[in-house]
Amino acid sequence: MPDQEPGRTPSHRLTDDRSHLTNETFKGLIAVSKEGLERSIREELGINPKNPIELSATLMRVMREISAHDLPRARSLESAAERLVREDLVMPKEGVVVEAHLASFGEVPRIAGDAAEPEEPEDVSAIAGEISKRRLINALIQGGARKGQYLYHLAEPTETAPGIREKYRAFWLINDYEYFLFQDLLEGAVLERADIPPQDPVIQGLEGLLGGRGLMKEIMALGDQIGLRAGKVSVDYSGEFAKIVAYGISFPVLCHELYKGGLELIAAHGLPEDPIIREKVLEHADGIGEEGRSLQLGISLWEKLNKLISAEGVGLRPYVFEQIVRLPHERFHAFIDKLVTDHPDAKETVDALLRAS
């Protein structure tokens, strides 16, 4: 293994040196997702995704129309969001408490429990595999939560008004795409202000994608300042039953956050059993600034995973996800490696899980 820069550890890395999961591989996956969103915006909305003024104007108009529709129906839509997510994730009522809240834009609260940044650099090389596993699981959670944001299609006709679903779709296309643009723009701006050259090896490496703690902390702070908090979710394990608390500025955002909370609950099975190691892994993998790149990468990872699940096994998606995150980090990384490179072994692994269900 190459020498580490002083104060740095292998904790930024997603994989070991034998993996095909290189920085360029991830950038390629992210580019595919971004291009797909651009194409959908052009074809479905008839606007130019390269025109930020047109994008923002359309997004703000759609958000106002959605708020006017959703907020008067808040209680009904909160119940619908919980029902749809429970059904899709096969989430039992008796074992998981759900709190779903529709909120006005700008009123989505911060939720205690957001992972904080480690105050001092430390050597976590002994648990680097667990940290990188958790980061990839986070990417899968972000990608999988996009399924939740489209659950509005399954709502009862009486729960939404005619024409609103097209506005929901427009919101998500632009919102997801602007997530890419916002991330790229702010990273570029912060790097320039920090006088860090783009060819810096740390920025070029995987830390630039899913780490970069100091820079990403500033990026996310800027995002909060301009009011980009459309939804939030936390999972509380302190009571007799796990509790998912979700907020969203619209029905689809609320579904998205609840779905993300459900996947987070499942993903807890992939954390180390030792509580001290578990806390260290979460501290280094779930810090501020991880979410943006996790979303971008997770879109492709989740789509690849979904393609491996047969039509008959769609209802077992939560089970497959749980069994994959339960894998020891070496086997988990090997599976993701095969998944990214479209190796037949990835399909065989998923098929074996479905047969064993």
mmCIF file of C-alpha atoms in Angstrom:
data_model
loop_
_atom_site.group_PDB
_atom_site.id
_atom_site.type_symbol
_atom_site.label_atom_id
_atom_site.label_comp_id
_atom_site.label_asym_id
_atom_site.label_seq_id
_atom_site.Cartn_x
_atom_site.Cartn_y
_atom_site.Cartn_z
ATOM 1 C CA MET A 1 0.000 0.000 0.000
ATOM 2 C CA PRO A 2 1.379 3.459 -0.838
ATOM 3 C CA ASP A 3 2.536 5.694 1.980
ATOM 4 C CA GLN A 4 -0.202 7.810 3.477
ATOM 5 C CA GLU A 5 0.014 11.567 3.674
ATOM 6 C CA PRO A 6 0.672 12.691 7.280
ATOM 7 C CA GLY A 7 -2.578 12.889 9.190
ATOM 8 C CA ARG A 8 -4.448 10.907 6.535
ATOM 9 C CA THR A 9 -5.563 7.319 6.687
ATOM 10 C CA PRO A 10 -7.075 4.870 4.235
ATOM 11 C CA SER A 11 -10.482 5.833 5.650
ATOM 12 C CA HIS A 12 -11.332 7.952 2.596
ATOM 13 C CA ARG A 13 -10.997 4.957 0.318
ATOM 14 C CA LEU A 14 -14.009 2.985 -0.837
ATOM 15 C CA THR A 15 -12.023 -0.056 -1.909
ATOM 16 C CA ASP A 16 -8.605 -1.623 -1.711
ATOM 17 C CA ASP A 17 -5.962 -1.391 -4.433
ATOM 18 C CA ARG A 18 -7.065 -4.660 -6.054
ATOM 19 C CA SER A 19 -10.542 -3.365 -6.846
ATOM 20 C CA HIS A 20 -11.874 -2.153 -10.183
ATOM 21 C CA LEU A 21 -13.743 0.569 -8.299
ATOM 22 C CA THR A 22 -11.451 3.422 -9.237
ATOM 23 C CA ASN A 23 -12.122 7.129 -9.110
ATOM 24 C CA GLU A 24 -12.668 7.124 -12.876
ATOM 25 C CA THR A 25 -15.139 4.243 -12.598
ATOM 26 C CA PHE A 26 -17.222 6.191 -10.125
ATOM 27 C CA LYS A 27 -17.038 9.347 -12.194
ATOM 28 C CA GLY A 28 -18.284 7.322 -15.146
ATOM 29 C CA LEU A 29 -21.268 6.036 -13.162
ATOM 30 C CA ILE A 30 -22.077 9.549 -11.980
ATOM 31 C CA ALA A 31 -21.836 10.918 -15.527
ATOM 32 C CA VAL A 32 -24.319 8.317 -16.796
ATOM 33 C CA SER A 33 -26.855 9.357 -14.149
ATOM 34 C CA LYS A 34 -26.371 13.042 -14.902
ATOM 35 C CA GLU A 35 -26.776 12.524 -18.647
ATOM 36 C CA GLY A 36 -29.967 10.527 -18.071
ATOM 37 C CA LEU A 37 -31.470 13.388 -16.077
ATOM 38 C CA GLU A 38 -30.479 15.908 -18.747
ATOM 39 C CA ARG A 39 -32.179 13.814 -21.407
ATOM 40 C CA SER A 40 -35.385 13.466 -19.377
ATOM 41 C CA ILE A 41 -35.534 17.205 -18.691
ATOM 42 C CA ARG A 42 -35.228 17.988 -22.390
ATOM 43 C CA GLU A 43 -37.711 15.359 -23.543
ATOM 44 C CA GLU A 44 -40.319 15.521 -20.776
ATOM 45 C CA LEU A 45 -40.227 19.156 -19.701
ATOM 46 C CA GLY A 46 -39.111 20.766 -22.947
ATOM 47 C CA ILE A 47 -36.513 22.982 -21.282
ATOM 48 C CA ASN A 48 -32.765 23.282 -21.628
ATOM 49 C CA PRO A 49 -30.990 21.679 -18.643
ATOM 50 C CA LYS A 50 -27.936 23.809 -19.389
ATOM 51 C CA ASN A 51 -29.923 26.983 -18.682
ATOM 52 C CA PRO A 52 -29.823 27.449 -14.885
ATOM 53 C CA ILE A 53 -32.231 30.393 -14.949
ATOM 54 C CA GLU A 54 -34.870 28.393 -16.798
ATOM 55 C CA LEU A 55 -34.300 25.419 -14.507
ATOM 56 C CA SER A 56 -34.630 27.446 -11.311
ATOM 57 C CA ALA A 57 -37.669 29.371 -12.525
ATOM 58 C CA THR A 58 -39.445 26.151 -13.464
ATOM 59 C CA LEU A 59 -38.512 24.511 -10.172
ATOM 60 C CA MET A 60 -39.776 27.413 -8.062
ATOM 61 C CA ARG A 61 -43.047 27.593 -9.999
ATOM 62 C CA VAL A 62 -43.637 23.866 -9.629
ATOM 63 C CA MET A 63 -42.797 23.982 -5.919
ATOM 64 C CA ARG A 64 -45.373 26.725 -5.317
ATOM 65 C CA GLU A 65 -48.027 24.711 -7.145
ATOM 66 C CA ILE A 66 -47.137 21.556 -5.215
ATOM 67 C CA SER A 67 -47.257 23.371 -1.858
ATOM 68 C CA ALA A 68 -50.672 24.823 -2.689
ATOM 69 C CA HIS A 69 -51.881 21.289 -3.398
ATOM 70 C CA ASP A 70 -50.138 19.316 -0.638
ATOM 71 C CA LEU A 71 -50.274 21.427 2.516
ATOM 72 C CA PRO A 72 -54.092 21.566 2.768
ATOM 73 C CA ARG A 73 -54.062 17.758 2.425
ATOM 74 C CA ALA A 74 -51.198 17.280 4.886
ATOM 75 C CA ARG A 75 -52.771 14.727 7.234
ATOM 76 C CA SER A 76 -54.107 12.564 4.424
ATOM 77 C CA LEU A 77 -50.819 12.646 2.496
ATOM 78 C CA GLU A 78 -48.759 11.921 5.616
ATOM 79 C CA SER A 79 -50.830 8.782 6.165
ATOM 80 C CA ALA A 80 -50.528 7.836 2.497
ATOM 81 C CA ALA A 81 -46.738 8.251 2.578
ATOM 82 C CA GLU A 82 -46.431 5.965 5.597
ATOM 83 C CA ARG A 83 -48.724 3.356 4.037
ATOM 84 C CA LEU A 84 -46.913 3.291 0.693
ATOM 85 C CA VAL A 85 -43.442 3.031 2.227
ATOM 86 C CA ARG A 86 -44.481 0.313 4.671
ATOM 87 C CA GLU A 87 -46.004 -1.712 1.828
ATOM 88 C CA ASP A 88 -43.016 -1.380 -0.491
ATOM 89 C CA LEU A 89 -40.392 -2.134 2.160
ATOM 90 C CA VAL A 90 -42.515 -4.795 3.882
ATOM 91 C CA MET A 91 -42.147 -2.828 7.116
ATOM 92 C CA PRO A 92 -44.200 -4.240 10.022
ATOM 93 C CA LYS A 93 -46.341 -1.790 11.982
ATOM 94 C CA GLU A 94 -45.771 -3.572 15.262
ATOM 95 C CA GLY A 95 -41.974 -3.293 15.117
ATOM 96 C CA VAL A 96 -41.306 0.137 13.616
ATOM 97 C CA VAL A 97 -42.811 3.480 14.657
ATOM 98 C CA VAL A 98 -43.168 6.094 11.908
ATOM 99 C CA GLU A 99 -43.652 9.854 12.257
ATOM 100 C CA ALA A 100 -44.326 11.572 8.918
ATOM 101 C CA HIS A 101 -44.553 15.366 8.708
ATOM 102 C CA LEU A 102 -45.368 17.590 5.740
ATOM 103 C CA ALA A 103 -43.719 20.965 6.326
ATOM 104 C CA SER A 104 -43.628 24.306 4.548
ATOM 105 C CA PHE A 105 -40.468 25.154 2.623
ATOM 106 C CA GLY A 106 -37.909 26.539 5.061
ATOM 107 C CA GLU A 107 -39.518 24.796 8.044
ATOM 108 C CA VAL A 108 -37.798 21.420 7.748
ATOM 109 C CA PRO A 109 -35.867 21.196 11.022
ATOM 110 C CA ARG A 110 -32.428 19.958 11.718
ATOM 111 C CA ILE A 111 -32.680 16.614 13.462
ATOM 112 C CA ALA A 112 -30.408 15.739 16.348
ATOM 113 C CA GLY A 113 -28.153 12.899 15.423
ATOM 114 C CA ASP A 114 -26.508 14.271 12.296
ATOM 115 C CA ALA A 115 -23.022 12.810 12.303
ATOM 116 C CA ALA A 116 -20.352 15.273 13.362
ATOM 117 C CA GLU A 117 -16.901 15.660 11.933
ATOM 118 C CA PRO A 118 -14.015 14.036 13.814
ATOM 119 C CA GLU A 119 -12.221 16.887 15.573
ATOM 120 C CA GLU A 120 -8.724 15.495 15.074
ATOM 121 C CA PRO A 121 -7.322 13.224 12.362
ATOM 122 C CA GLU A 122 -6.811 9.717 13.645
ATOM 123 C CA ASP A 123 -5.505 6.446 12.340
ATOM 124 C CA VAL A 124 -8.500 4.285 11.476
ATOM 125 C CA SER A 125 -6.672 1.998 9.061
ATOM 126 C CA ALA A 126 -7.733 -1.041 11.110
ATOM 127 C CA ILE A 127 -11.392 -0.354 10.291
ATOM 128 C CA ALA A 128 -10.919 1.185 6.830
ATOM 129 C CA GLY A 129 -12.765 -1.733 5.225
ATOM 130 C CA GLU A 130 -15.801 -1.165 7.438
ATOM 131 C CA ILE A 131 -15.752 2.582 6.753
ATOM 132 C CA SER A 132 -15.598 2.107 3.001
ATOM 133 C CA LYS A 133 -18.354 -0.512 3.201
ATOM 134 C CA ARG A 134 -20.563 1.923 5.099
ATOM 135 C CA ARG A 135 -19.951 4.656 2.516
ATOM 136 C CA LEU A 136 -21.007 2.359 -0.296
ATOM 137 C CA ILE A 137 -24.070 1.301 1.689
ATOM 138 C CA ASN A 138 -24.901 4.985 2.122
ATOM 139 C CA ALA A 139 -24.689 5.380 -1.647
ATOM 140 C CA LEU A 140 -27.096 2.462 -2.096
ATOM 141 C CA ILE A 141 -29.458 4.027 0.445
ATOM 142 C CA GLN A 142 -29.433 7.327 -1.435
ATOM 143 C CA GLY A 143 -29.987 5.595 -4.751
ATOM 144 C CA GLY A 144 -32.704 3.353 -3.350
ATOM 145 C CA ALA A 145 -34.530 6.261 -1.757
ATOM 146 C CA ARG A 146 -35.256 7.563 -5.257
ATOM 147 C CA LYS A 147 -37.745 4.684 -5.512
ATOM 148 C CA GLY A 148 -39.587 6.287 -2.623
ATOM 149 C CA GLN A 149 -39.869 9.637 -4.320
ATOM 150 C CA TYR A 150 -41.925 8.057 -7.101
ATOM 151 C CA LEU A 151 -44.330 6.162 -4.841
ATOM 152 C CA TYR A 152 -46.867 8.928 -5.475
ATOM 153 C CA HIS A 153 -47.835 6.951 -8.583
ATOM 154 C CA LEU A 154 -49.329 4.339 -6.245
ATOM 155 C CA ALA A 155 -51.412 6.793 -4.224
ATOM 156 C CA GLU A 156 -55.180 6.434 -4.370
ATOM 157 C CA PRO A 157 -56.804 8.701 -7.004
ATOM 158 C CA THR A 158 -58.762 10.444 -4.243
ATOM 159 C CA GLU A 159 -55.561 11.351 -2.372
ATOM 160 C CA THR A 160 -54.210 13.712 -5.040
ATOM 161 C CA ALA A 161 -55.783 16.103 -7.548
ATOM 162 C CA PRO A 162 -55.602 15.637 -11.349
ATOM 163 C CA GLY A 163 -52.429 17.025 -12.912
ATOM 164 C CA ILE A 164 -50.359 17.151 -9.733
ATOM 165 C CA ARG A 165 -48.373 14.014 -10.532
ATOM 166 C CA GLU A 166 -46.864 15.663 -13.602
ATOM 167 C CA LYS A 167 -45.700 18.482 -11.323
ATOM 168 C CA TYR A 168 -44.231 15.965 -8.885
ATOM 169 C CA ARG A 169 -42.293 14.419 -11.753
ATOM 170 C CA ALA A 170 -41.027 17.812 -12.939
ATOM 171 C CA PHE A 171 -39.903 18.676 -9.416
ATOM 172 C CA TRP A 172 -37.853 15.507 -9.048
ATOM 173 C CA LEU A 173 -36.206 15.729 -12.439
ATOM 174 C CA ILE A 174 -35.000 19.265 -11.810
ATOM 175 C CA ASN A 175 -34.252 18.741 -8.123
ATOM 176 C CA ASP A 176 -32.077 15.690 -8.751
ATOM 177 C CA TYR A 177 -30.291 17.373 -11.633
ATOM 178 C CA GLU A 178 -29.636 20.555 -9.659
ATOM 179 C CA TYR A 179 -28.156 18.362 -6.933
ATOM 180 C CA PHE A 180 -25.457 17.464 -9.460
ATOM 181 C CA LEU A 181 -25.001 21.070 -10.577
ATOM 182 C CA PHE A 182 -25.005 22.451 -7.044
ATOM 183 C CA GLN A 183 -22.446 19.925 -5.860
ATOM 184 C CA ASP A 184 -20.137 20.566 -8.803
ATOM 185 C CA LEU A 185 -20.511 24.345 -8.559
ATOM 186 C CA LEU A 186 -19.878 24.581 -4.842
ATOM 187 C CA GLU A 187 -16.978 22.150 -4.891
ATOM 188 C CA GLY A 188 -15.361 24.217 -7.622
ATOM 189 C CA ALA A 189 -16.003 27.487 -5.794
ATOM 190 C CA VAL A 190 -14.695 26.243 -2.455
ATOM 191 C CA LEU A 191 -11.624 24.686 -4.038
ATOM 192 C CA GLU A 192 -10.839 27.919 -5.834
ATOM 193 C CA ARG A 193 -11.266 29.982 -2.689
ATOM 194 C CA ALA A 194 -9.101 27.530 -0.747
ATOM 195 C CA ASP A 195 -6.454 27.817 -3.471
ATOM 196 C CA ILE A 196 -6.351 24.041 -3.947
ATOM 197 C CA PRO A 197 -5.397 23.018 -7.486
ATOM 198 C CA PRO A 198 -7.857 20.652 -9.193
ATOM 199 C CA GLN A 199 -5.025 18.187 -9.853
ATOM 200 C CA ASP A 200 -4.363 17.840 -6.126
ATOM 201 C CA PRO A 201 -4.132 14.069 -5.502
ATOM 202 C CA VAL A 202 -6.506 14.238 -2.561
ATOM 203 C CA ILE A 203 -9.157 15.936 -4.700
ATOM 204 C CA GLN A 204 -8.473 13.607 -7.606
ATOM 205 C CA GLY A 205 -8.811 10.591 -5.340
ATOM 206 C CA LEU A 206 -11.891 9.105 -3.806
ATOM 207 C CA GLU A 207 -11.785 11.618 -0.993
ATOM 208 C CA GLY A 208 -12.770 14.171 -3.605
ATOM 209 C CA LEU A 209 -15.856 12.110 -4.359
ATOM 210 C CA LEU A 210 -17.054 10.950 -0.959
ATOM 211 C CA GLY A 211 -14.721 12.451 1.619
ATOM 212 C CA GLY A 212 -13.031 15.839 1.612
ATOM 213 C CA ARG A 213 -14.212 16.621 5.090
ATOM 214 C CA GLY A 214 -13.198 20.239 5.551
ATOM 215 C CA LEU A 215 -14.265 21.293 2.070
ATOM 216 C CA MET A 216 -17.478 19.306 2.105
ATOM 217 C CA LYS A 217 -18.409 20.735 5.497
ATOM 218 C CA GLU A 218 -18.212 24.224 4.027
ATOM 219 C CA ILE A 219 -20.134 23.131 0.945
ATOM 220 C CA MET A 220 -23.008 21.767 3.004
ATOM 221 C CA ALA A 221 -23.014 24.882 5.196
ATOM 222 C CA LEU A 222 -23.438 26.998 2.079
ATOM 223 C CA GLY A 223 -26.279 24.755 0.976
ATOM 224 C CA ASP A 224 -28.058 25.261 4.282
ATOM 225 C CA GLN A 225 -27.606 29.023 4.043
ATOM 226 C CA ILE A 226 -29.536 29.216 0.776
ATOM 227 C CA GLY A 227 -32.325 27.007 2.060
ATOM 228 C CA LEU A 228 -31.822 23.707 0.293
ATOM 229 C CA ARG A 229 -33.241 21.586 3.112
ATOM 230 C CA ALA A 230 -36.293 20.076 1.402
ATOM 231 C CA GLY A 231 -36.509 17.008 3.618
ATOM 232 C CA LYS A 232 -34.880 15.227 6.506
ATOM 233 C CA VAL A 233 -35.078 11.850 8.206
ATOM 234 C CA SER A 234 -33.635 10.258 11.322
ATOM 235 C CA VAL A 235 -33.844 6.774 12.788
ATOM 236 C CA ASP A 236 -34.061 6.585 16.577
ATOM 237 C CA TYR A 237 -33.113 3.291 18.232
ATOM 238 C CA SER A 238 -33.417 4.465 21.837
ATOM 239 C CA GLY A 239 -36.961 3.247 22.520
ATOM 240 C CA GLU A 240 -38.562 -0.178 22.644
ATOM 241 C CA PHE A 241 -39.072 -0.014 18.876
ATOM 242 C CA ALA A 242 -37.061 1.748 16.197
ATOM 243 C CA LYS A 243 -38.655 5.053 15.177
ATOM 244 C CA ILE A 244 -38.362 6.776 11.796
ATOM 245 C CA VAL A 245 -39.014 10.528 11.920
ATOM 246 C CA ALA A 246 -39.296 12.175 8.507
ATOM 247 C CA TYR A 247 -40.049 15.667 7.236
ATOM 248 C CA GLY A 248 -40.677 16.760 3.662
ATOM 249 C CA ILE A 249 -41.875 19.885 1.881
ATOM 250 C CA SER A 250 -44.133 17.810 -0.381
ATOM 251 C CA PHE A 251 -45.788 14.409 -0.584
ATOM 252 C CA PRO A 252 -43.059 12.892 -2.828
ATOM 253 C CA VAL A 253 -40.260 14.379 -0.707
ATOM 254 C CA LEU A 254 -41.857 12.901 2.395
ATOM 255 C CA CYS A 255 -42.110 9.493 0.689
ATOM 256 C CA HIS A 256 -38.451 9.807 -0.313
ATOM 257 C CA GLU A 257 -37.315 10.596 3.230
ATOM 258 C CA LEU A 258 -39.419 7.832 4.773
ATOM 259 C CA TYR A 259 -38.070 5.356 2.248
ATOM 260 C CA LYS A 260 -34.529 6.459 3.030
ATOM 261 C CA GLY A 261 -35.237 5.948 6.716
ATOM 262 C CA GLY A 262 -36.562 2.459 6.004
ATOM 263 C CA LEU A 263 -33.444 1.546 4.051
ATOM 264 C CA GLU A 264 -31.292 3.016 6.820
ATOM 265 C CA LEU A 265 -33.078 0.748 9.280
ATOM 266 C CA ILE A 266 -32.285 -2.266 7.098
ATOM 267 C CA ALA A 267 -28.703 -1.079 6.571
ATOM 268 C CA ALA A 268 -28.090 -1.092 10.316
ATOM 269 C CA HIS A 269 -27.670 -4.865 9.935
ATOM 270 C CA GLY A 270 -24.463 -4.123 8.034
ATOM 271 C CA LEU A 271 -22.749 -2.234 10.846
ATOM 272 C CA PRO A 272 -20.100 -3.825 13.085
ATOM 273 C CA GLU A 273 -21.492 -5.498 16.209
ATOM 274 C CA ASP A 274 -18.873 -3.961 18.485
ATOM 275 C CA PRO A 275 -20.455 -0.659 19.660
ATOM 276 C CA ILE A 276 -17.142 1.210 19.824
ATOM 277 C CA ILE A 277 -16.139 0.202 16.301
ATOM 278 C CA ARG A 278 -19.668 0.907 15.085
ATOM 279 C CA GLU A 279 -19.547 4.479 16.400
ATOM 280 C CA LYS A 280 -16.132 5.044 14.816
ATOM 281 C CA VAL A 281 -17.385 3.775 11.464
ATOM 282 C CA LEU A 282 -20.426 6.057 11.582
ATOM 283 C CA GLU A 283 -18.286 8.990 12.656
ATOM 284 C CA HIS A 284 -16.029 8.639 9.629
ATOM 285 C CA ALA A 285 -18.553 7.468 7.036
ATOM 286 C CA ASP A 286 -21.675 9.498 7.818
ATOM 287 C CA GLY A 287 -20.125 12.928 8.287
ATOM 288 C CA ILE A 288 -21.307 16.207 6.856
ATOM 289 C CA GLY A 289 -20.898 16.384 3.108
ATOM 290 C CA GLU A 290 -21.242 12.695 2.323
ATOM 291 C CA GLU A 291 -24.820 12.857 1.059
ATOM 292 C CA GLY A 292 -24.297 14.713 -2.218
ATOM 293 C CA ARG A 293 -21.844 12.350 -3.819
ATOM 294 C CA SER A 294 -23.598 9.363 -2.272
ATOM 295 C CA LEU A 295 -26.749 10.360 -4.143
ATOM 296 C CA GLN A 296 -24.922 10.789 -7.428
ATOM 297 C CA LEU A 297 -23.124 7.468 -7.147
ATOM 298 C CA GLY A 298 -26.059 5.647 -5.592
ATOM 299 C CA ILE A 299 -28.385 6.237 -8.530
ATOM 300 C CA SER A 300 -26.284 3.992 -10.764
ATOM 301 C CA LEU A 301 -25.473 1.437 -8.063
ATOM 302 C CA TRP A 302 -29.128 0.943 -7.136
ATOM 303 C CA GLU A 303 -30.220 0.720 -10.774
ATOM 304 C CA LYS A 304 -27.598 -1.948 -11.410
ATOM 305 C CA LEU A 305 -28.758 -3.887 -8.355
ATOM 306 C CA ASN A 306 -32.407 -3.632 -9.389
ATOM 307 C CA LYS A 307 -31.644 -5.000 -12.840
ATOM 308 C CA LEU A 308 -30.334 -8.183 -11.219
ATOM 309 C CA ILE A 309 -33.614 -8.833 -9.410
ATOM 310 C CA SER A 310 -36.092 -10.814 -11.492
ATOM 311 C CA ALA A 311 -39.687 -9.652 -11.906
ATOM 312 C CA GLU A 312 -40.779 -12.419 -9.547
ATOM 313 C CA GLY A 313 -38.350 -11.217 -6.902
ATOM 314 C CA VAL A 314 -39.225 -7.504 -6.881
ATOM 315 C CA GLY A 315 -41.172 -7.872 -3.639
ATOM 316 C CA LEU A 316 -38.054 -9.338 -2.048
ATOM 317 C CA ARG A 317 -35.908 -6.282 -2.773
ATOM 318 C CA PRO A 318 -35.674 -5.302 0.935
ATOM 319 C CA TYR A 319 -34.587 -8.862 1.788
ATOM 320 C CA VAL A 320 -31.901 -8.845 -0.929
ATOM 321 C CA PHE A 321 -30.617 -5.475 0.284
ATOM 322 C CA GLU A 322 -30.460 -6.726 3.866
ATOM 323 C CA GLN A 323 -28.543 -9.869 2.934
ATOM 324 C CA ILE A 324 -26.041 -7.874 0.878
ATOM 325 C CA VAL A 325 -25.308 -5.356 3.647
ATOM 326 C CA ARG A 326 -24.891 -8.240 6.113
ATOM 327 C CA LEU A 327 -21.918 -9.551 4.112
ATOM 328 C CA PRO A 328 -18.490 -9.130 5.759
ATOM 329 C CA HIS A 329 -16.795 -6.089 4.287
ATOM 330 C CA GLU A 330 -14.421 -8.161 2.125
ATOM 331 C CA ARG A 331 -17.289 -10.067 0.494
ATOM 332 C CA PHE A 332 -19.413 -6.919 0.300
ATOM 333 C CA HIS A 333 -16.686 -5.069 -1.609
ATOM 334 C CA ALA A 334 -16.216 -8.066 -3.893
ATOM 335 C CA PHE A 335 -19.948 -8.044 -4.685
ATOM 336 C CA ILE A 336 -20.013 -4.288 -5.400
ATOM 337 C CA ASP A 337 -16.939 -4.734 -7.585
ATOM 338 C CA LYS A 338 -18.790 -7.377 -9.605
ATOM 339 C CA LEU A 339 -21.939 -5.244 -9.667
ATOM 340 C CA VAL A 340 -20.171 -2.194 -11.072
ATOM 341 C CA THR A 341 -18.361 -4.198 -13.752
ATOM 342 C CA ASP A 342 -21.516 -6.162 -14.720
ATOM 343 C CA HIS A 343 -19.812 -9.446 -13.874
ATOM 344 C CA PRO A 344 -22.101 -12.529 -14.085
ATOM 345 C CA ASP A 345 -21.157 -13.468 -10.516
ATOM 346 C CA ALA A 346 -23.176 -10.490 -9.230
ATOM 347 C CA LYS A 347 -26.326 -11.877 -10.844
ATOM 348 C CA GLU A 348 -25.573 -15.340 -9.468
ATOM 349 C CA THR A 349 -25.225 -13.913 -5.956
ATOM 350 C CA VAL A 350 -28.598 -12.158 -6.159
ATOM 351 C CA ASP A 351 -30.286 -15.234 -7.649
ATOM 352 C CA ALA A 352 -28.894 -17.368 -4.820
ATOM 353 C CA LEU A 353 -30.303 -14.926 -2.258
ATOM 354 C CA LEU A 354 -33.720 -15.042 -3.922
ATOM 355 C CA ARG A 355 -33.696 -18.840 -3.964
ATOM 356 C CA ALA A 356 -32.830 -18.904 -0.275
ATOM 357 C CA SER A 357 -35.593 -16.480 0.700
#
